XYZ file of C-alpha atoms in Angstrom:
521
model
C -0.021 -0.033 0.020
C 2.871 2.377 0.776
C 4.455 1.726 -2.632
C 1.103 2.497 -4.302
C 0.904 5.832 -2.377
C 4.509 6.548 -3.481
C 3.711 5.833 -7.128
C 0.641 8.151 -6.837
C 2.947 10.810 -5.503
C 5.263 10.372 -8.363
C 2.207 10.584 -10.762
C 1.217 13.890 -9.081
C 4.796 15.115 -9.451
C 4.614 14.286 -13.141
C 1.374 16.317 -13.564
C 2.907 19.234 -11.713
C 6.029 19.136 -13.785
C 4.049 18.958 -17.006
C 1.981 21.914 -15.811
C 5.128 23.923 -15.069
C 6.416 22.971 -18.521
C 3.230 24.260 -20.027
C 3.503 27.563 -18.125
C 7.090 27.944 -19.188
C 6.300 27.203 -22.841
C 3.369 29.622 -22.728
C 5.549 32.411 -21.482
C 7.987 31.799 -24.374
C 6.070 29.972 -27.087
C 9.089 29.391 -29.275
C 11.806 28.508 -26.742
C 15.438 29.127 -27.659
C 18.252 26.646 -27.145
C 18.728 27.644 -23.582
C 15.096 26.729 -22.879
C 14.673 23.728 -25.160
C 17.635 21.696 -23.780
C 16.538 21.764 -20.117
C 12.905 20.978 -21.253
C 14.265 18.022 -23.290
C 16.465 16.628 -20.426
C 13.756 17.094 -17.845
C 11.278 15.235 -20.172
C 13.696 12.347 -20.492
C 14.074 11.994 -16.708
C 10.290 12.292 -16.281
C 9.699 9.560 -18.779
C 12.313 7.352 -17.113
C 10.616 7.880 -13.741
C 7.356 6.465 -15.095
C 9.140 3.450 -16.674
C 11.370 2.515 -13.784
C 8.675 3.012 -11.162
C 6.265 0.853 -13.249
C 8.770 -1.989 -13.444
C 9.328 -1.944 -9.717
C 6.446 -4.292 -9.027
C 8.518 -5.992 -6.242
C 8.524 -2.686 -4.397
C 12.340 -2.498 -4.004
C 13.355 0.440 -1.831
C 16.529 1.214 -3.604
C 14.727 1.476 -6.932
C 12.020 3.630 -5.334
C 14.740 5.982 -4.054
C 16.283 6.114 -7.515
C 12.822 7.180 -8.900
C 12.653 9.918 -6.288
C 16.038 11.087 -7.260
C 15.130 11.183 -10.887
C 12.027 13.292 -10.057
C 14.204 15.744 -8.106
C 16.719 16.006 -10.909
C 13.926 16.671 -13.445
C 12.836 19.658 -11.426
C 16.412 20.799 -10.921
C 17.213 20.823 -14.556
C 14.003 22.666 -15.421
C 14.392 25.241 -12.676
C 18.068 25.884 -13.643
C 16.865 27.770 -16.763
C 14.454 29.958 -14.827
C 15.341 33.518 -13.769
C 12.451 34.013 -11.260
C 13.506 34.722 -7.692
C 11.039 32.172 -6.272
C 12.154 29.421 -8.564
C 15.807 30.295 -7.846
C 15.299 29.729 -4.159
C 13.632 26.338 -4.888
C 16.530 25.554 -7.233
C 19.120 26.275 -4.470
C 17.130 24.256 -1.962
C 17.105 21.256 -4.323
C 20.908 21.123 -4.402
C 21.672 19.885 -0.906
C 18.555 17.606 -1.010
C 19.727 16.017 -4.228
C 23.261 15.615 -3.027
C 22.107 13.979 0.192
C 19.711 11.622 -1.587
C 22.337 10.745 -4.151
C 24.936 9.644 -1.561
C 22.293 7.611 0.306
C 21.174 6.006 -2.925
C 24.741 4.982 -3.863
C 25.385 3.481 -0.385
C 21.955 1.732 -0.424
C 22.761 0.282 -3.838
C 26.251 -0.846 -2.823
C 24.938 -2.515 0.394
C 21.639 -3.673 -1.108
C 19.633 -1.915 1.672
C 21.265 -4.008 4.405
C 22.987 -2.801 7.531
C 26.620 -1.918 7.724
C 28.867 -0.556 10.409
C 28.583 3.190 11.197
C 25.363 3.343 9.154
C 23.520 5.459 11.754
C 26.420 7.837 12.103
C 26.690 8.273 8.279
C 23.020 8.916 7.847
C 23.005 11.399 10.693
C 25.865 13.302 9.104
C 24.245 13.312 5.645
C 20.784 14.344 6.954
C 22.143 16.895 9.414
C 24.360 18.732 6.869
C 21.504 18.762 4.408
C 19.129 20.340 6.921
C 21.678 22.999 7.851
C 22.214 23.870 4.148
C 18.519 24.217 3.745
C 18.326 26.567 6.633
C 21.061 28.534 4.898
C 18.735 29.212 1.911
C 16.407 31.127 4.291
C 19.291 33.212 5.763
C 21.432 34.522 2.907
C 23.194 33.286 -0.208
C 26.628 33.513 1.396
C 25.602 31.454 4.375
C 23.906 28.871 2.011
C 27.018 28.448 -0.135
C 29.168 27.999 2.930
C 26.929 25.454 4.437
C 26.400 23.756 1.090
C 30.195 23.428 0.725
C 30.471 21.936 4.231
C 27.775 19.468 3.283
C 29.510 18.607 0.022
C 32.797 17.927 1.722
C 31.189 16.055 4.666
C 29.233 13.793 2.270
C 32.268 12.984 0.301
C 34.272 12.133 3.388
C 31.490 9.920 4.671
C 31.308 8.176 1.395
C 34.982 7.651 1.034
C 35.343 6.466 4.634
C 32.462 3.895 4.146
C 33.900 2.616 0.853
C 37.401 2.218 2.286
C 36.177 0.624 5.513
C 33.917 -1.852 3.568
C 36.235 -2.116 0.583
C 35.830 -5.957 0.159
C 32.006 -5.549 0.066
C 32.215 -2.668 -2.410
C 34.733 -4.505 -4.519
C 32.247 -7.490 -4.744
C 29.552 -5.146 -6.012
C 31.852 -3.641 -8.672
C 32.999 -7.099 -9.773
C 29.383 -8.138 -10.124
C 28.257 -4.941 -11.897
C 31.467 -3.897 -13.679
C 29.992 -4.244 -17.143
C 27.010 -2.027 -16.331
C 29.142 0.587 -14.513
C 31.754 0.658 -17.298
C 28.972 1.066 -19.832
C 27.460 3.765 -17.669
C 30.798 5.515 -17.584
C 31.156 5.407 -21.322
C 27.581 6.664 -21.715
C 28.394 9.576 -19.271
C 31.386 10.570 -21.355
C 29.524 10.399 -24.604
C 26.521 12.298 -23.288
C 28.833 14.892 -21.608
C 30.708 15.543 -24.845
C 27.481 15.807 -26.846
C 25.959 18.116 -24.295
C 29.127 20.197 -24.172
C 29.522 20.736 -27.860
C 25.808 21.231 -28.516
C 25.585 23.975 -25.810
C 28.864 25.726 -26.122
C 27.121 29.008 -26.942
C 24.745 28.748 -23.969
C 25.969 30.688 -20.899
C 26.874 28.611 -17.818
C 25.921 25.383 -19.597
C 28.138 23.317 -17.296
C 26.958 24.870 -14.039
C 26.100 22.194 -11.380
C 26.734 19.376 -13.772
C 28.227 17.291 -10.902
C 24.933 16.606 -9.325
C 23.861 14.501 -12.320
C 26.964 12.193 -12.140
C 25.769 9.745 -9.472
C 22.495 9.142 -11.363
C 24.281 8.702 -14.640
C 26.837 6.307 -13.264
C 24.160 3.862 -11.888
C 21.575 4.454 -14.502
C 22.489 1.447 -16.606
C 22.897 -0.729 -13.474
C 19.445 0.076 -12.246
C 17.916 -0.593 -15.670
C 19.834 -3.842 -15.950
C 18.499 -4.909 -12.547
C 14.899 -4.209 -13.427
C 15.208 -5.971 -16.744
C 16.264 -9.152 -14.978
C 12.636 -9.482 -13.967
C 10.988 -10.793 -17.176
C 8.015 -8.790 -18.290
C 8.042 -6.744 -15.022
C 5.916 -3.944 -16.614
C 2.244 -4.328 -15.619
C 1.104 -3.452 -19.110
C 3.145 -6.382 -20.450
C 0.472 -8.728 -19.054
C -2.008 -7.093 -21.417
C 0.234 -6.198 -24.374
C 3.291 -7.955 -25.598
C 6.584 -6.010 -26.289
C 5.814 -5.455 -29.936
C 2.320 -4.102 -29.144
C 3.738 -1.810 -26.493
C 6.431 -0.566 -28.892
C 3.801 -0.010 -31.603
C 1.559 1.888 -29.069
C 4.306 4.228 -27.945
C 5.640 4.722 -31.446
C 2.121 5.627 -32.719
C 1.717 8.131 -29.892
C 5.009 9.752 -30.753
C 4.047 10.112 -34.426
C 0.571 11.416 -33.682
C 1.821 13.983 -31.178
C 4.643 15.088 -33.513
C 2.077 15.774 -36.223
C -0.083 17.696 -33.809
C 2.934 19.775 -32.723
C 3.769 20.535 -36.373
C 0.137 21.426 -37.307
C -0.230 23.776 -34.250
C 3.259 25.214 -34.836
C 4.049 24.528 -31.197
C 7.662 23.612 -31.755
C 9.632 21.212 -29.588
C 8.161 22.484 -26.306
C 4.667 21.284 -27.243
C 5.951 17.998 -28.475
C 7.882 17.302 -25.220
C 4.869 18.286 -23.107
C 2.546 15.945 -25.017
C 4.984 13.069 -24.821
C 5.314 13.570 -21.068
C 1.542 13.556 -20.869
C 1.443 10.280 -22.846
C 3.875 8.534 -20.549
C 2.148 9.987 -17.436
C -1.145 8.395 -18.770
C 0.628 5.033 -19.324
C 2.079 5.337 -15.924
C -1.240 5.792 -14.136
C -2.529 2.786 -16.197
C 0.360 0.688 -14.810
C -0.431 1.868 -11.344
C -4.039 0.790 -11.653
C -3.121 -2.581 -13.276
C -0.472 -3.236 -10.617
C -3.040 -2.548 -7.854
C -5.639 -4.834 -9.454
C -3.149 -7.559 -10.119
C -1.941 -7.705 -6.500
C -5.503 -7.582 -5.184
C -6.604 -10.294 -7.674
C -9.305 -8.193 -9.259
C -8.450 -9.095 -12.813
C -9.018 -12.328 -14.622
C -5.694 -12.159 -16.423
C -3.634 -12.010 -13.335
C -5.641 -14.987 -11.826
C -4.595 -17.035 -14.772
C -1.014 -15.895 -14.406
C -1.039 -16.731 -10.698
C -2.468 -20.064 -11.450
C 0.419 -20.729 -13.872
C 2.980 -19.758 -11.230
C 1.173 -21.869 -8.594
C 1.429 -24.981 -10.791
C 5.233 -24.531 -10.901
C 5.431 -24.170 -7.094
C 2.745 -26.608 -6.128
C 4.955 -29.215 -4.522
C 6.851 -26.691 -2.389
C 3.669 -24.929 -1.273
C 1.914 -28.206 -0.336
C 4.888 -29.249 1.744
C 4.861 -25.786 3.462
C 1.118 -26.069 4.050
C 1.510 -29.516 5.609
C 4.235 -28.296 7.969
C 2.169 -25.284 8.930
C -0.961 -27.444 9.606
C 1.080 -29.849 11.824
C 2.447 -26.852 13.681
C -0.957 -25.387 14.328
C -2.428 -28.758 15.437
C 0.436 -29.983 17.638
C 1.699 -26.781 19.162
C -1.118 -24.306 19.123
C -4.516 -26.010 18.935
C -3.941 -28.424 21.837
C -2.718 -25.575 24.041
C -5.735 -23.421 23.029
C -8.176 -26.185 24.000
C -6.355 -26.550 27.349
C -6.584 -22.893 28.055
C -10.281 -22.920 27.146
C -10.984 -25.739 29.519
C -8.967 -24.088 32.364
C -10.915 -20.841 31.942
C -13.739 -22.395 34.036
C -11.317 -22.453 36.985
C -9.580 -19.207 36.204
C -10.390 -17.689 39.631
C -7.823 -20.004 41.283
C -4.254 -18.619 41.438
C -2.519 -21.811 40.446
C -4.735 -22.176 37.336
C -4.131 -18.578 36.432
C -0.325 -19.299 36.615
C -0.733 -22.247 34.336
C -2.788 -20.272 31.801
C -0.144 -17.528 31.748
C 2.671 -20.032 31.294
C 0.857 -21.717 28.462
C 0.141 -18.478 26.615
C 3.783 -17.419 27.010
C 4.864 -20.771 25.597
C 2.436 -20.268 22.630
C 3.855 -16.843 22.030
C 7.402 -18.345 21.947
C 6.327 -21.143 19.604
C 4.622 -18.788 17.133
C 7.617 -16.360 17.029
C 10.044 -19.279 16.560
C 7.899 -20.636 13.695
C 7.628 -17.185 12.011
C 11.406 -16.931 12.166
C 11.715 -20.456 10.654
C 9.466 -19.616 7.714
C 11.133 -16.302 6.999
C 14.167 -15.298 9.113
C 14.182 -11.643 9.876
C 17.575 -9.935 9.617
C 17.483 -6.490 11.147
C 18.837 -4.049 8.490
C 20.250 -1.684 11.179
C 22.519 -4.507 12.418
C 25.565 -6.018 10.691
C 25.629 -9.648 9.505
C 27.722 -10.651 12.533
C 25.345 -8.990 14.981
C 22.304 -10.661 13.387
C 23.957 -14.060 13.569
C 25.164 -13.472 17.152
C 21.466 -12.778 18.134
C 20.578 -16.055 16.513
C 23.203 -17.952 18.491
C 21.994 -16.256 21.740
C 18.454 -17.231 20.906
C 19.482 -20.933 20.334
C 21.313 -20.970 23.654
C 18.268 -19.648 25.460
C 16.146 -22.379 23.888
C 18.348 -25.017 25.653
C 18.615 -23.835 29.278
C 19.791 -27.241 30.453
C 22.753 -27.330 28.102
C 25.795 -25.325 29.190
C 27.739 -25.160 25.971
C 30.432 -22.505 25.510
C 30.117 -21.221 21.883
C 33.009 -19.378 20.198
C 31.844 -17.411 17.124
C 34.658 -16.165 14.931
C 33.395 -13.728 12.296
C 34.624 -10.373 10.935
C 32.559 -7.304 11.828
C 32.739 -6.241 8.148
C 31.560 -9.579 6.737
C 29.556 -9.072 3.582
C 26.942 -11.572 2.421
C 24.412 -10.398 -0.228
C 20.854 -11.797 -0.507
C 19.821 -14.476 -0.726
C 23.077 -15.842 0.727
C 22.709 -14.031 4.114
C 19.355 -15.783 4.669
C 20.605 -19.105 3.482
C 23.703 -19.022 5.757
C 21.343 -17.987 8.610
C 19.368 -21.132 8.062
C 22.530 -23.331 7.816
C 23.889 -21.773 11.006
C 20.650 -22.336 12.842
C 20.340 -25.938 11.834
C 24.013 -26.877 12.556
C 24.213 -25.128 15.889
C 20.825 -26.574 16.948
C 22.134 -30.008 16.210
C 25.148 -29.356 18.415
C 22.819 -28.482 21.305
C 20.447 -31.449 20.627
C 22.880 -34.242 19.861
C 26.418 -33.348 20.979
C 27.785 -34.567 24.327
C 30.525 -31.941 24.301
C 30.773 -28.730 26.277
C 32.335 -26.499 23.651
C 31.502 -25.458 20.053
C 33.505 -23.402 17.601
C 32.037 -21.522 14.733
C 33.881 -19.678 12.007
C 32.320 -17.789 9.169
C 34.346 -16.138 6.382
C 33.791 -14.716 2.902
C 36.769 -14.155 0.656
C 36.856 -13.950 -3.135
C 33.195 -14.752 -3.323
C 33.641 -17.976 -1.448
C 31.628 -18.427 1.827
C 33.068 -20.881 4.343
C 31.023 -21.824 7.407
C 32.628 -24.262 9.914
C 30.814 -25.642 12.921
C 32.687 -28.096 15.223
C 32.337 -29.476 18.756
C 34.227 -31.659 21.231
C 31.566 -34.350 21.579
C 31.989 -38.097 21.234
C 30.354 -38.688 17.860
C 32.598 -39.980 15.089
C 32.400 -38.557 11.568
C 32.433 -42.040 9.957
C 29.484 -43.163 12.103
C 27.561 -40.025 11.167
C 28.226 -40.495 7.534
C 27.077 -44.064 7.502
C 23.952 -43.384 9.589
C 20.514 -43.548 8.147
C 19.566 -40.289 6.331
C 16.050 -40.343 7.855
C 17.528 -39.945 11.313
C 19.507 -36.938 10.273
C 17.035 -35.147 7.977
C 18.282 -31.672 8.824
C 21.872 -32.410 7.812
C 20.707 -34.261 4.697
C 18.555 -31.275 3.564
C 21.506 -29.001 4.213
C 23.793 -31.061 2.071
C 21.212 -31.248 -0.756
C 20.513 -27.472 -0.782
C 24.171 -26.553 -0.687
C 24.918 -28.916 -3.505
C 22.091 -27.323 -5.555
C 23.900 -24.025 -5.144
C 27.194 -25.469 -6.442
C 28.624 -25.759 -2.925
C 29.870 -28.639 -0.781
C 29.462 -29.993 2.678
C 32.311 -31.866 4.410
C 31.959 -33.814 7.650
C 35.245 -34.706 9.366
C 36.595 -35.539 12.830
C 37.556 -32.683 15.105
C 40.747 -33.129 17.051
C 41.126 -34.420 19.627
C 37.432 -35.544 19.459
C 34.128 -34.396 18.117
C 33.032 -33.596 14.536
C 33.428 -30.603 12.192
C 30.870 -29.702 9.521
C 32.317 -27.379 6.916
C 30.198 -25.758 4.267
C 31.728 -24.078 1.224
C 29.477 -22.006 -0.937
C 30.196 -19.716 -3.909
C 28.529 -16.293 -3.771
C 27.400 -15.242 -7.247
C 26.803 -11.589 -7.820
C 24.307 -11.888 -10.688
C 22.059 -14.162 -8.507
C 22.302 -11.794 -5.693
C 21.139 -8.731 -7.641
C 18.341 -10.758 -9.192
C 17.158 -11.640 -5.665
C 17.828 -8.143 -4.550
C 15.268 -6.599 -6.912
C 12.761 -9.449 -6.342
C 12.495 -9.141 -2.516
């Protein structure tokens, strides 16, 4: 629902921008080069906002922030050509906002909207300097430029510090996205040279060009990500790619002819094209809403097709959930219902309270099993440490000393962070359940895209005995091995010296898979 509201706000922004373009064009019916170029660039960004936002059916926060940044940039470009005092103040106010949002977008893209060390401090610095720069707009131009310069330098220092401190994580992203980033860099150079030579006679044609660079560098990457979702445009359910292309091409031709007949020039053409894409955008919003609510026959057929492909997995999940409700919830509820007749007695009240507390614990644990929740404000190590603490509390009768060796700057992209979470939970739970030892050692590393998770104990179980045991008696370990093998990894069970066993999991972390999951979550 929040994303639908955000899309509606972007649509309203498009209408307001088109209206402002109309007022600008009306004031100067035949715009000169200085007026046409900003109108053209702003129209391109506005059209791209409608496209990217429409494709973001998975409601990815990073892509939503990118759309907001594009919307701000479209206003910035258009207002840069205005000489009005009011619009100039708005133009100056947009500069610190765009710079703050740009740095946040780049960091969100690099870290895939997950937590990293010093994140709160970085966000506080970026937001604080932005607010002070905005206050400077209300004071005087000199104060504003001083505060804006401070914000600019502070933002760069925060960004450089974060990149250096998390250099391995950033290097992984660049290795995964280097083709898109290089292509973006080449596109930036070509566009810059084209813009430079075509506007050489326009005064101050390169002023504030730096605020566009963050968007341009990641423009191809963002579009590459959204294109990994096949037919992610809601209208693609109704029209195929050829029909959509024909529809847009026909609209461009018709509006071009209207602009020529009315002698409206480029300004009228750009405004009508923006209106066309705004109309398509609101159609996409309506279709997206109907599809998610199941109000359309087409999407029901599409969901049925997807359901057929996932039928076996869903049936297994339904069976597990039904067993959980019957064994752990329903029986306790019936017991509480029967005890309510004697609820006036203190000992019965105590039993009812304990039963409800246990039910609360059961439900929370089951929710975590179905979909582990990793807090984005915590690092990977902190999330995993919370998991280990929770497992320890679940076995109050076992006094096992657990040593967890993991770097504070460990970087695991989705879905690998969730997958390792499940592996860690299963292996450590097995130690508490089956090991006779008093110590456990856990090491987790990621180097050169290889994840290594090692869990060992000092129990009395022998590795050969475990390997030759019936798989039905060790279902959890068998499922782990099968899933890791499916992801081109390996599971090795060996003896731990002087006694006990060691389970080592080696898993390759693939960037392309991670970014496909990143946009689909």
